[in-house]
Short mmCIF file of C-alpha atoms in Angstrom, two decimals:
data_model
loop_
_atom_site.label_atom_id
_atom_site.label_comp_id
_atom_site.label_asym_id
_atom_site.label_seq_id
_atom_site.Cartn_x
_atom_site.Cartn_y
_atom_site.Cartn_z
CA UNK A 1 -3.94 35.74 8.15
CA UNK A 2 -3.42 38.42 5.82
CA UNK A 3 -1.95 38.87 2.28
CA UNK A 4 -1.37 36.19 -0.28
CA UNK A 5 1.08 32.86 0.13
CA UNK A 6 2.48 31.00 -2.66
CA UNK A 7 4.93 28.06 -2.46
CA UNK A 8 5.67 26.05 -5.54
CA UNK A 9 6.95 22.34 -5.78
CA UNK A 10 8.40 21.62 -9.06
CA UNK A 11 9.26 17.94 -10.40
CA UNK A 12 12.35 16.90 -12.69
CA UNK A 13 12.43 14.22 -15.05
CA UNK A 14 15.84 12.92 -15.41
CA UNK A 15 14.36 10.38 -18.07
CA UNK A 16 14.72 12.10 -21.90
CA UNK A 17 12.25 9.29 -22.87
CA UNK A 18 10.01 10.76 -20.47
CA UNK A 19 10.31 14.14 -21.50
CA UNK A 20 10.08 12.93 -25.25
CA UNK A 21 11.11 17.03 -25.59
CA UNK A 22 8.23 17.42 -24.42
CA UNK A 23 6.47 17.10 -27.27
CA UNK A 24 3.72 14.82 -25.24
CA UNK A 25 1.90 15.29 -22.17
CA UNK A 26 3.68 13.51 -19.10
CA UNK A 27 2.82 9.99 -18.40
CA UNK A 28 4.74 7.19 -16.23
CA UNK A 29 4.55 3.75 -16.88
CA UNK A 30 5.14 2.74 -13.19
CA UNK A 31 3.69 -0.90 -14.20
CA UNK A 32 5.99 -1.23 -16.88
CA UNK A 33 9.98 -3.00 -16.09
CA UNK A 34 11.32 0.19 -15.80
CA UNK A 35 11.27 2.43 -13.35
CA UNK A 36 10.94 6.03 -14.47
CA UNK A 37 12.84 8.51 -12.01
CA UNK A 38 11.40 12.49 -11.33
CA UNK A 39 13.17 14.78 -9.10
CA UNK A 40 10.83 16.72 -6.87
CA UNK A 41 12.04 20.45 -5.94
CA UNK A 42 10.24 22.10 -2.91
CA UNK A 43 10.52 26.22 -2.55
CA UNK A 44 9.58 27.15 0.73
CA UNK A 45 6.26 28.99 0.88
CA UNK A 46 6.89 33.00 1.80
CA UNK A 47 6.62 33.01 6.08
CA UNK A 48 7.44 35.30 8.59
CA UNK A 49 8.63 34.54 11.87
CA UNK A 50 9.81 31.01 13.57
CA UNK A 51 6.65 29.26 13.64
CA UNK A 52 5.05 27.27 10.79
CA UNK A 53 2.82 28.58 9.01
CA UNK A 54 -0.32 26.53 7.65
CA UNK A 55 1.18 26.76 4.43
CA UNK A 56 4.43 25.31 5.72
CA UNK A 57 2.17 22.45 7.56
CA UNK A 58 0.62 21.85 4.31
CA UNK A 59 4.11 21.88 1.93
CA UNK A 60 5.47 19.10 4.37
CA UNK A 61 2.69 16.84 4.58
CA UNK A 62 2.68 17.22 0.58
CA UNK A 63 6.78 16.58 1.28
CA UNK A 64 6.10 13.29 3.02
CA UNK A 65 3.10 11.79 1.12
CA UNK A 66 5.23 12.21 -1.66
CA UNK A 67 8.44 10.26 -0.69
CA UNK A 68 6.22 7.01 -0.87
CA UNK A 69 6.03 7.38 -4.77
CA UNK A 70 9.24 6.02 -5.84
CA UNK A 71 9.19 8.24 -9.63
CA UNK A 72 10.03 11.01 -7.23
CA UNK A 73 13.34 12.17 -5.58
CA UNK A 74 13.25 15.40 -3.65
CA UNK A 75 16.42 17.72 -4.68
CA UNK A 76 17.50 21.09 -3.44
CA UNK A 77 15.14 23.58 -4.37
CA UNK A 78 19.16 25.32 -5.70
CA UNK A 79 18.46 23.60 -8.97
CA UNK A 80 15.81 25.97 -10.43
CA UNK A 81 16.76 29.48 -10.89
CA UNK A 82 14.42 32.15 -9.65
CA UNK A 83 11.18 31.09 -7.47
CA UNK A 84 7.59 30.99 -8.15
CA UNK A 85 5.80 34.76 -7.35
CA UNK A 86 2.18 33.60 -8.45
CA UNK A 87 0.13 30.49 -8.18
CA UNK A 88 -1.71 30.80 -11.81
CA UNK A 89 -0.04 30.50 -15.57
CA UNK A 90 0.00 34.21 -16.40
CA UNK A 91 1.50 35.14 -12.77
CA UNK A 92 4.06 32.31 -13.44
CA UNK A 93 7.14 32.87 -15.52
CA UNK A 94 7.38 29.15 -16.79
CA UNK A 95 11.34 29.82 -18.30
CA UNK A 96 13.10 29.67 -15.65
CA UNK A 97 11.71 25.68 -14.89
CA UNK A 98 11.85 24.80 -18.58
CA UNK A 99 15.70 25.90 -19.00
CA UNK A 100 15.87 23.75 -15.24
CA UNK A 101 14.21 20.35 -17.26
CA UNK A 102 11.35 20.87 -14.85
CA UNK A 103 8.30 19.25 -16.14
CA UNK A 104 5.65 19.68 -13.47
CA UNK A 105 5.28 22.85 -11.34
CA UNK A 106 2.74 22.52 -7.70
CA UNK A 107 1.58 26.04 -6.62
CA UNK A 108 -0.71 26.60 -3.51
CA UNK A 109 -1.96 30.09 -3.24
CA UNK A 110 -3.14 30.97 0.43
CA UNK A 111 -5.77 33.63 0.96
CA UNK A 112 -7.57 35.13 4.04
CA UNK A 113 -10.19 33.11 5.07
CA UNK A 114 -12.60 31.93 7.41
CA UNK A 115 -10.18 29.62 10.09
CA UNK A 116 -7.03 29.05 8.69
CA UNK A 117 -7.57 30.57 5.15
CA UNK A 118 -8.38 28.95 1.77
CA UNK A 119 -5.93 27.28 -0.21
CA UNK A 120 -5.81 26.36 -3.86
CA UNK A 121 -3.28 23.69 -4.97
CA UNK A 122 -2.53 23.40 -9.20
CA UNK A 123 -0.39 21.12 -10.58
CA UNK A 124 1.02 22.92 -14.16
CA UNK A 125 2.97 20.68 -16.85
CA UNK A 126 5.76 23.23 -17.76
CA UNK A 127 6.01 22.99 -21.45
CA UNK A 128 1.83 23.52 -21.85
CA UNK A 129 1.74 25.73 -18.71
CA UNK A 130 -1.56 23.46 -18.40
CA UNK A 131 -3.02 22.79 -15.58
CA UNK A 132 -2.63 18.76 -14.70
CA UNK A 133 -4.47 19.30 -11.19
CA UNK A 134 -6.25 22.08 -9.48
CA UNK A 135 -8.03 21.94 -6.42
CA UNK A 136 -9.35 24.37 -3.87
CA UNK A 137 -10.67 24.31 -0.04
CA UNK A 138 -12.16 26.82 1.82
CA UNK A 139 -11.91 27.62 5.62
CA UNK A 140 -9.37 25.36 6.08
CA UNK A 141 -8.68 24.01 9.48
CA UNK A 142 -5.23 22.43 10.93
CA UNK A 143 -7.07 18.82 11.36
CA UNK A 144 -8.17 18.86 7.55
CA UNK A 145 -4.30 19.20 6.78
CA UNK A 146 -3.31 15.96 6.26
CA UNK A 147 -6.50 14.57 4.55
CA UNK A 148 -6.05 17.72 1.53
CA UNK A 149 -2.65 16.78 1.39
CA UNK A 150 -3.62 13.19 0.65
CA UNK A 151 -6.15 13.84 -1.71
CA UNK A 152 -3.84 16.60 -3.92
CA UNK A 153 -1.15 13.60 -3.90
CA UNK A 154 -3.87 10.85 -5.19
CA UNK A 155 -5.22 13.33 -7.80
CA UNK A 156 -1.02 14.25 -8.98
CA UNK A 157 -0.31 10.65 -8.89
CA UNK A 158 -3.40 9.88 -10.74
CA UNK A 159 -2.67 12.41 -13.14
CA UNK A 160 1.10 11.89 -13.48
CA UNK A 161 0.58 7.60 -13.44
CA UNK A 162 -2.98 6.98 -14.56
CA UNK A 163 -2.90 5.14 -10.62
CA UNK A 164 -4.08 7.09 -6.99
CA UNK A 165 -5.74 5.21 -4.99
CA UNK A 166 -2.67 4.59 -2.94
CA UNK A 167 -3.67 7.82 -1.06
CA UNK A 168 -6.87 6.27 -0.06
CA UNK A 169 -6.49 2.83 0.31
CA UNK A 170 -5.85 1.07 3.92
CA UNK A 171 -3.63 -1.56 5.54
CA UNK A 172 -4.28 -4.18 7.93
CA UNK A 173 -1.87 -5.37 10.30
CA UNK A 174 -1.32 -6.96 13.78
CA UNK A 175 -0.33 -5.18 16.73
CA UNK A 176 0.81 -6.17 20.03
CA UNK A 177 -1.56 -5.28 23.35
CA UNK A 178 -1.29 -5.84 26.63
CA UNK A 179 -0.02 -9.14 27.85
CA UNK A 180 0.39 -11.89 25.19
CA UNK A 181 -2.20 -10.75 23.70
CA UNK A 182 -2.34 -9.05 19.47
CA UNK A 183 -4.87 -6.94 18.08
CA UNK A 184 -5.88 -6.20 14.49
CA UNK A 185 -5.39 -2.89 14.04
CA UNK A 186 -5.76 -0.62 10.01
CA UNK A 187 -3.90 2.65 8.84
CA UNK A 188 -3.32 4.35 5.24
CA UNK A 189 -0.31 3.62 3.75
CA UNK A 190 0.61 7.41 4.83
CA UNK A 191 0.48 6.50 8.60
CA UNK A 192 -3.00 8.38 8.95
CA UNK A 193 -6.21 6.76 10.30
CA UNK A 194 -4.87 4.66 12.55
CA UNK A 195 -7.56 2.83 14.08
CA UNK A 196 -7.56 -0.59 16.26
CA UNK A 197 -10.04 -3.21 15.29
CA UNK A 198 -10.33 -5.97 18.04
CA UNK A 199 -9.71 -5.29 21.99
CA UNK A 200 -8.63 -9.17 22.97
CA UNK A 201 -5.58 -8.05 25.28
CA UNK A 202 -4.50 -10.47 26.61
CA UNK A 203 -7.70 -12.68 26.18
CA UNK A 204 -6.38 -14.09 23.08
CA UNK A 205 -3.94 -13.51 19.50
CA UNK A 206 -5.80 -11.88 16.54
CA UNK A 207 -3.52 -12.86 13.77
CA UNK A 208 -3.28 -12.94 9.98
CA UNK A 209 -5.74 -9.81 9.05
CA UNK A 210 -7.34 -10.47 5.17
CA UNK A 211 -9.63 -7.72 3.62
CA UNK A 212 -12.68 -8.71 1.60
CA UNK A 213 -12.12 -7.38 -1.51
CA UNK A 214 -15.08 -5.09 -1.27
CA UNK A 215 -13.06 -3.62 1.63
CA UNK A 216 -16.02 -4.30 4.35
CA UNK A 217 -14.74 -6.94 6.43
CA UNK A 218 -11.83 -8.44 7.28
CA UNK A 219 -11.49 -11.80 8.68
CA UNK A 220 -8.46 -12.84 10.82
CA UNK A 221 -7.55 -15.87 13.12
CA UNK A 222 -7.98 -15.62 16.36
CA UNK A 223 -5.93 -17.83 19.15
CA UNK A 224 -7.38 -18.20 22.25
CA UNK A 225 -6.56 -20.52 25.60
CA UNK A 226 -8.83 -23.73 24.14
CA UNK A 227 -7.94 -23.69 20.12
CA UNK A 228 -7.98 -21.49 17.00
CA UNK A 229 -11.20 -19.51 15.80
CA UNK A 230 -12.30 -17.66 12.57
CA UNK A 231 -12.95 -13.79 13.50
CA UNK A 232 -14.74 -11.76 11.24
CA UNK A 233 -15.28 -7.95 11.47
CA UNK A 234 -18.13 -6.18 9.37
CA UNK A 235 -16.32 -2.45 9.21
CA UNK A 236 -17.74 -1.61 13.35
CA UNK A 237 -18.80 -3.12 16.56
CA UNK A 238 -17.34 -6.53 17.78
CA UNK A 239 -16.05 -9.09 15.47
CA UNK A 240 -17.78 -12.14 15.18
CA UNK A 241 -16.07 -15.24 16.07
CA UNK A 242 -17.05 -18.47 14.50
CA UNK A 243 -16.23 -22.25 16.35
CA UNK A 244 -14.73 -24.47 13.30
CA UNK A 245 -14.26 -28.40 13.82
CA UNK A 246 -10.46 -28.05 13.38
CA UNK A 247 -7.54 -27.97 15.00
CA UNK A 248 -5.90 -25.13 13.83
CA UNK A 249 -7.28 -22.42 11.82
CA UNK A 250 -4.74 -21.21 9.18
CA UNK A 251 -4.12 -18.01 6.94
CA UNK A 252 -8.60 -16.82 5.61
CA UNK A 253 -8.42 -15.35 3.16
CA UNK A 254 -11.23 -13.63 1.15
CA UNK A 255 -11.96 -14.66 -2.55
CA UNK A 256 -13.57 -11.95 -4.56
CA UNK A 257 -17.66 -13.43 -4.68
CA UNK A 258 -16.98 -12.32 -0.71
CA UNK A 259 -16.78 -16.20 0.32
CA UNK A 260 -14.15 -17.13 2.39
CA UNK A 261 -11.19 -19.89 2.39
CA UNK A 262 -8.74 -21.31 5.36
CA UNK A 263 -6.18 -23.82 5.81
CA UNK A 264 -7.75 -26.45 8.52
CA UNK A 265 -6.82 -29.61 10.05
CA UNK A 266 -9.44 -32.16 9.79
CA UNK A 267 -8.00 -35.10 8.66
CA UNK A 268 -4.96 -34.87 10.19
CA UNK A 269 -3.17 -32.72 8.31
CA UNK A 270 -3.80 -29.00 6.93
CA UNK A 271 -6.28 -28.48 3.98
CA UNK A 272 -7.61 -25.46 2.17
CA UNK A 273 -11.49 -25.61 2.33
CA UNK A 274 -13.99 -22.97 1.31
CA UNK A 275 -16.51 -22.02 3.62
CA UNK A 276 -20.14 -22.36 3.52
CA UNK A 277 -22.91 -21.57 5.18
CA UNK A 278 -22.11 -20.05 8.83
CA UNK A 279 -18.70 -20.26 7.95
CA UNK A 280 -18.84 -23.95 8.33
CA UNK A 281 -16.05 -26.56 5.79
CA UNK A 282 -16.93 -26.92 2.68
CA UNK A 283 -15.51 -28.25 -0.42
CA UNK A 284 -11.98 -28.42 -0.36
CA UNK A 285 -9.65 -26.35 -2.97
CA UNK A 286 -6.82 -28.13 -2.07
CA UNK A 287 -6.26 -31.36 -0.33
CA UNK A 288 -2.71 -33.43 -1.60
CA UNK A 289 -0.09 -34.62 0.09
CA UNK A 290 1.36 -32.52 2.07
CA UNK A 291 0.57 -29.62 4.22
CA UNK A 292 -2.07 -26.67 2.26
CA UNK A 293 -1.64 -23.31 3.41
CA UNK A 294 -1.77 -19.48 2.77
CA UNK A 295 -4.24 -19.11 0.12
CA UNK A 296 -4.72 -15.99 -2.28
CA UNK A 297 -6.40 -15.16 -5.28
CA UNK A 298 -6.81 -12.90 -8.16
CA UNK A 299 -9.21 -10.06 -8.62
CA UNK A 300 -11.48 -12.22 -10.60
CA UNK A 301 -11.51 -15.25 -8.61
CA UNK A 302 -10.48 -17.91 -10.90
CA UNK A 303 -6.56 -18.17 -10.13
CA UNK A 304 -5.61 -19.07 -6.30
CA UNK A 305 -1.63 -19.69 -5.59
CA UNK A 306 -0.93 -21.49 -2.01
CA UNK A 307 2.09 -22.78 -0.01
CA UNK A 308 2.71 -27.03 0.11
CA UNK A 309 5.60 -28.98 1.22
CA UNK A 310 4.59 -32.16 -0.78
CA UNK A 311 7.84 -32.04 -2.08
CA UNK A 312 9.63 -31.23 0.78
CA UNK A 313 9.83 -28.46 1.20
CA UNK A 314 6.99 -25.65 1.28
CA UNK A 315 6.94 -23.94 -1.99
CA UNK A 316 4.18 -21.75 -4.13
CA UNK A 317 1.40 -23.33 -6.17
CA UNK A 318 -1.03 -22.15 -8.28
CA UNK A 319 -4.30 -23.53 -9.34
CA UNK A 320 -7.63 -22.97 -10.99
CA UNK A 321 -10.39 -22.52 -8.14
CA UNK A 322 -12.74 -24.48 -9.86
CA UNK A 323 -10.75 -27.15 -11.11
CA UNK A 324 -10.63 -30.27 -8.69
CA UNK A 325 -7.07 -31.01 -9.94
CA UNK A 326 -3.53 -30.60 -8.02
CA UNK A 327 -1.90 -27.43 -7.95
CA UNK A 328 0.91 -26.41 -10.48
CA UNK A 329 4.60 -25.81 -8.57
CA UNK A 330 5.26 -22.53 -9.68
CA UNK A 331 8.81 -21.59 -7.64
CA UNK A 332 11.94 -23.37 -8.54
CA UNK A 333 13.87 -24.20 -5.42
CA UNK A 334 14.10 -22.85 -1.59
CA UNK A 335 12.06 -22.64 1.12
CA UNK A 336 9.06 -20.62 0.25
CA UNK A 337 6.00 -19.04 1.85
CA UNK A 338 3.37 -16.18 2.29
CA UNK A 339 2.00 -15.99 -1.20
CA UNK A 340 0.30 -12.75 -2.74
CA UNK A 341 -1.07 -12.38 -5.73
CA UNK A 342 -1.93 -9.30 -7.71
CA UNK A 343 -5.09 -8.18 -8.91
CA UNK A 344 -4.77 -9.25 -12.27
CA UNK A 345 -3.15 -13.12 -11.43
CA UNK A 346 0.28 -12.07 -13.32
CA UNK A 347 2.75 -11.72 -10.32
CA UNK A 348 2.97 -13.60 -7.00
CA UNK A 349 4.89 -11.54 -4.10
CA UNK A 350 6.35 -13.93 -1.83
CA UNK A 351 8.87 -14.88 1.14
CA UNK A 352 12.38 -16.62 0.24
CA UNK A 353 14.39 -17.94 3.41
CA UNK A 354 18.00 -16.49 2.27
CA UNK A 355 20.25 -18.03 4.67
CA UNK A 356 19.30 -16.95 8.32
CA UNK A 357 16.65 -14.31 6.96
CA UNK A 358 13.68 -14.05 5.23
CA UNK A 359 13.20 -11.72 1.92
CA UNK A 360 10.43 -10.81 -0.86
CA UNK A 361 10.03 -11.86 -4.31
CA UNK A 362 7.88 -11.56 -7.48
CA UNK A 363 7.50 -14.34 -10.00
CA UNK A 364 6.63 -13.32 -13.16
CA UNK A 365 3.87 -16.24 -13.56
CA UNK A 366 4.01 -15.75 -17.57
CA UNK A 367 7.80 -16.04 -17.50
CA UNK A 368 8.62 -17.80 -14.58
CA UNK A 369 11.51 -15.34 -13.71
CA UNK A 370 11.97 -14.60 -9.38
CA UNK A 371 12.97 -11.03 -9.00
CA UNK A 372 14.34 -10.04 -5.40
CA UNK A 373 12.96 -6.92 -4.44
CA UNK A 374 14.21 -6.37 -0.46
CA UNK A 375 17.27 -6.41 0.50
CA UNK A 376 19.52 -5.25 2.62
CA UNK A 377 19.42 -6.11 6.90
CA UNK A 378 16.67 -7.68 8.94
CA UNK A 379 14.28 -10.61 7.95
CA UNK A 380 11.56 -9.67 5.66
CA UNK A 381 7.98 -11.38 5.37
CA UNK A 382 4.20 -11.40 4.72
CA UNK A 383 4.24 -8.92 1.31
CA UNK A 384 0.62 -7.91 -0.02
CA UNK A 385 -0.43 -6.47 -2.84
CA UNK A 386 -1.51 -2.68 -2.98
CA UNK A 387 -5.47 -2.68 -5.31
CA UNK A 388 -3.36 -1.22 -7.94
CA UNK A 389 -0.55 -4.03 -8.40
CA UNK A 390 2.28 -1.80 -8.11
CA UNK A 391 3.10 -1.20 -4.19
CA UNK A 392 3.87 -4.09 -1.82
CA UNK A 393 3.69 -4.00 1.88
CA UNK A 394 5.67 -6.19 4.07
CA UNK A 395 6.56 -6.68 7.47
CA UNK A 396 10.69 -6.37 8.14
CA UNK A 397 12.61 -6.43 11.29
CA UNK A 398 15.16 -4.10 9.82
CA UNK A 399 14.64 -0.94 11.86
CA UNK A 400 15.04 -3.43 14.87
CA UNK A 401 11.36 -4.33 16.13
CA UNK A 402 8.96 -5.61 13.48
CA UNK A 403 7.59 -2.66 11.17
CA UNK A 404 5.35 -2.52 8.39
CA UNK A 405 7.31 -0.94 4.74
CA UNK A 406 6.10 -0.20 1.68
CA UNK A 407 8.18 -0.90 -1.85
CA UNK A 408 7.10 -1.47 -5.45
CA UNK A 409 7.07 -4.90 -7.65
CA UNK A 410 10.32 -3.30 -8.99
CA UNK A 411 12.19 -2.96 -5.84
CA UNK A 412 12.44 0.33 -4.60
CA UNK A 413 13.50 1.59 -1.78
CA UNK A 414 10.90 0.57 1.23
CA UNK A 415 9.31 3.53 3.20
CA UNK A 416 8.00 2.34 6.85
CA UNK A 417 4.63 2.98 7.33
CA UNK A 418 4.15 5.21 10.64
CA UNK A 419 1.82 3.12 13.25
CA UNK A 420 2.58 4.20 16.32
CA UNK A 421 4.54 2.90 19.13
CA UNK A 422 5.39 -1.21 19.23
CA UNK A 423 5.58 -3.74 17.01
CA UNK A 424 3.05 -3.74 13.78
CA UNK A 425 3.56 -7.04 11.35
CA UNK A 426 1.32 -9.25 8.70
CA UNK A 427 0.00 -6.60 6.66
CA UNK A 428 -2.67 -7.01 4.23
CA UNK A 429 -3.50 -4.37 1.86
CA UNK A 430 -7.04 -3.20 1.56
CA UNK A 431 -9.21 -1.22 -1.35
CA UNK A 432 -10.02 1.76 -1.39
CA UNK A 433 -10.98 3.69 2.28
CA UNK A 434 -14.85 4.14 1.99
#
């Protein structure tokens, strides 16, 4: 590779209380109500020839990663006059973007190198011409493509939102195999490390994936021929599997202190206990009148919301984990299921039966106000919480088979997470990849 390529990605702000004329450096509230809206201009890096270049590899993995962060809309590069020559502020002519409303400019400056070249990516904020991000790798390869492109998005978005760990975070979900068998498999949000977790086949149904919250293990249901069983998995190797006295074995879920609880039937009907030693019933959190399912919690352990039907019909609850009390009915009406709750015990995602379909929700726990945030065709279910509190996963059937999507706790529009051929359903969103 000879000679020097540039290629410049430039972001809009449509917002003029964003821009504040820009008198302040950028910022976006994206855990705020509103929903602050950048348009994202590519220029195509200089290229000869038909083939893509590593710098065109690189612009549209940068392309993609982007169009899962919902403050950015990717326009016609036609909307900024001139194009970037230069990848640092005194080879940049910054006028041409300002009289555009551009407020962020992306260079990457490719030079001849061991492998592929080296690369240098900056993120400039227009009206300072400084530099928000700037990053460089050496002898790149075409493997180590997707992961720079990851980690340049997490430190833009971190830069641009005060949040990145998107980029780096991981997904469980459950996969068909062979037979009637399901598998738990993980991925990034981005569709990359896709890795399976348990080989049952068609042995038995690994179901309902929940990540400790130190992101080490994940512990899962698994249905075999003769009953349910807890399955465990402690980040490589085979997952333990542990025998419980119980009927069924219902929705683990991981508090934060790394101790476990699950919906069992022991006394006839379906309880939430917390584990104990060798994963054995404990105490139980919740035992009322009804059926006790689905249990989640907040980052610091002390809030848990749950699905019951002791009305009726199954609806959300919320409760202190230490209490010994009943739980307090926090949705209004419906038929109501799969519970998350954020980090910080504010908002519960969950799934509303609409008619012949299933969609998500958010209650506002200090208002008590349900906001729909899917829409649209197909039957949507199982939302999680991203570490940050602002994505959502869920499963959907509205591409036709069951997929995995991403949207926000505003609502946008859902990106499908890319994990390979089949089915992939009942995500549950992960920290940080370590």
């Amino acid at each position: 590779m000879t000679g020097l390529w540039s290629a410049a990605l430039a972001v809009l702000v449509c917002l003029a209380a964003l821009r504040a004329e820009a008198q302040t450096s950028l910022a976006v509230d994206i855990q705020g109500p509103g929903q602050a809206k950048m348009n994202l201009v590519m220029a195509r890096p200089f290229a000869g020839g038909g083939q893509l270049t590593p710098a065109d590899k690189l612009q549209d993995l940068i392309n993609k990663d982007l169009q899962f962060l919902p403050f950015l809309q990717i326009v016609p590069p036609s909307n900024v006059p001139g194009q970037v020559n230069g990848a640092t502020a005194d080879q940049i002519d910054f006028k041409p973007f300002s009289l555009a409303k551009v407020d962020v400019l992306v260079t990457a400056n490719w030079t001849p190198g061991g492998n592929l070249g080296n690369v240098e990516l900056r993120a400039f904020e227009v009206y300072s011409q400084k530099v928000l991000v700037g990053k460089g790798y050496d002898s790149v390869t075409d493997a180590q493509l997707p992961d720079i492109a990851d980690r340049f998005c997490m430190e833009l978005m971190q830069a641009l939102t005060g949040q990145g760990g998107f980029f780096n975070s991981q997904i469980a979900f459950v996969k068909p195999s062979s037979g009637k068998g399901t598998d738990i498999w993980t991925v990034r949000p981005t569709g990359r490390g896709l890795t399976r977790v348990t080989s049952y086949n068609e042995l038995g149904m690994a179901v309902s994936p929940a990540w400790s919250f130190d992101g080490r293990r994940i512990v899962f249901t698994l249905i075999g021929s003769r009953g349910h069983y807890l399955g465990l998995w402690s980040g490589g190797g085979k997952p333990q599997v542990y025998t419980l006295p119980s009927t069924n074995v219902v929705s683990p879920h991981f508090l934060p202190d790394g101790q476990v609880a699950v919906s069992l039937t022991i006394h006839g009907k379906a309880d939430i206990y917390l584990l104990g030693a060798g994963y054995q019933p404990g105490r139980p959190l919740v035992s009322g009148s009804g059926i006790e399912v689905s249990p989640t919690f907040d980052a610091s352990g002390r809030s848990m919301a749950y699905v019951s039907d002791e009305t009726g019909s199954p609806n959300i609850y919320v409760k202190d984990v230490a209490g010994s009390g009943a739980g307090r009915r926090v949705t209004s009406s419906g038929y109501n299921t799969n519970p998350s709750m954020s980090p910080d015990g504010k908002l519960i995602a969950f799934t509303k039966q609409m008619g012949g379909a299933q969609k998500v929700f958010v209650l506002d726990l200090g208002t008590g106000q349900e906001t729909q945030v899917t829409s649209g065709g197909g039957s949507d279910e199982n939302p999680s919480f991203s570490p940050d509190g602002y994505f959502i996963a869920f499963s959907s059937t509205r591409s036709g088979s069951k997929k995995i999507f991403v949207t926000t706790r505003h609502g946008a529009t859902p990106v499908m997470v890319p994990t390979g051929d089949g089915a992939a359903y009942m995500p549950s969103w992960g920290p940080l990849a370590q």
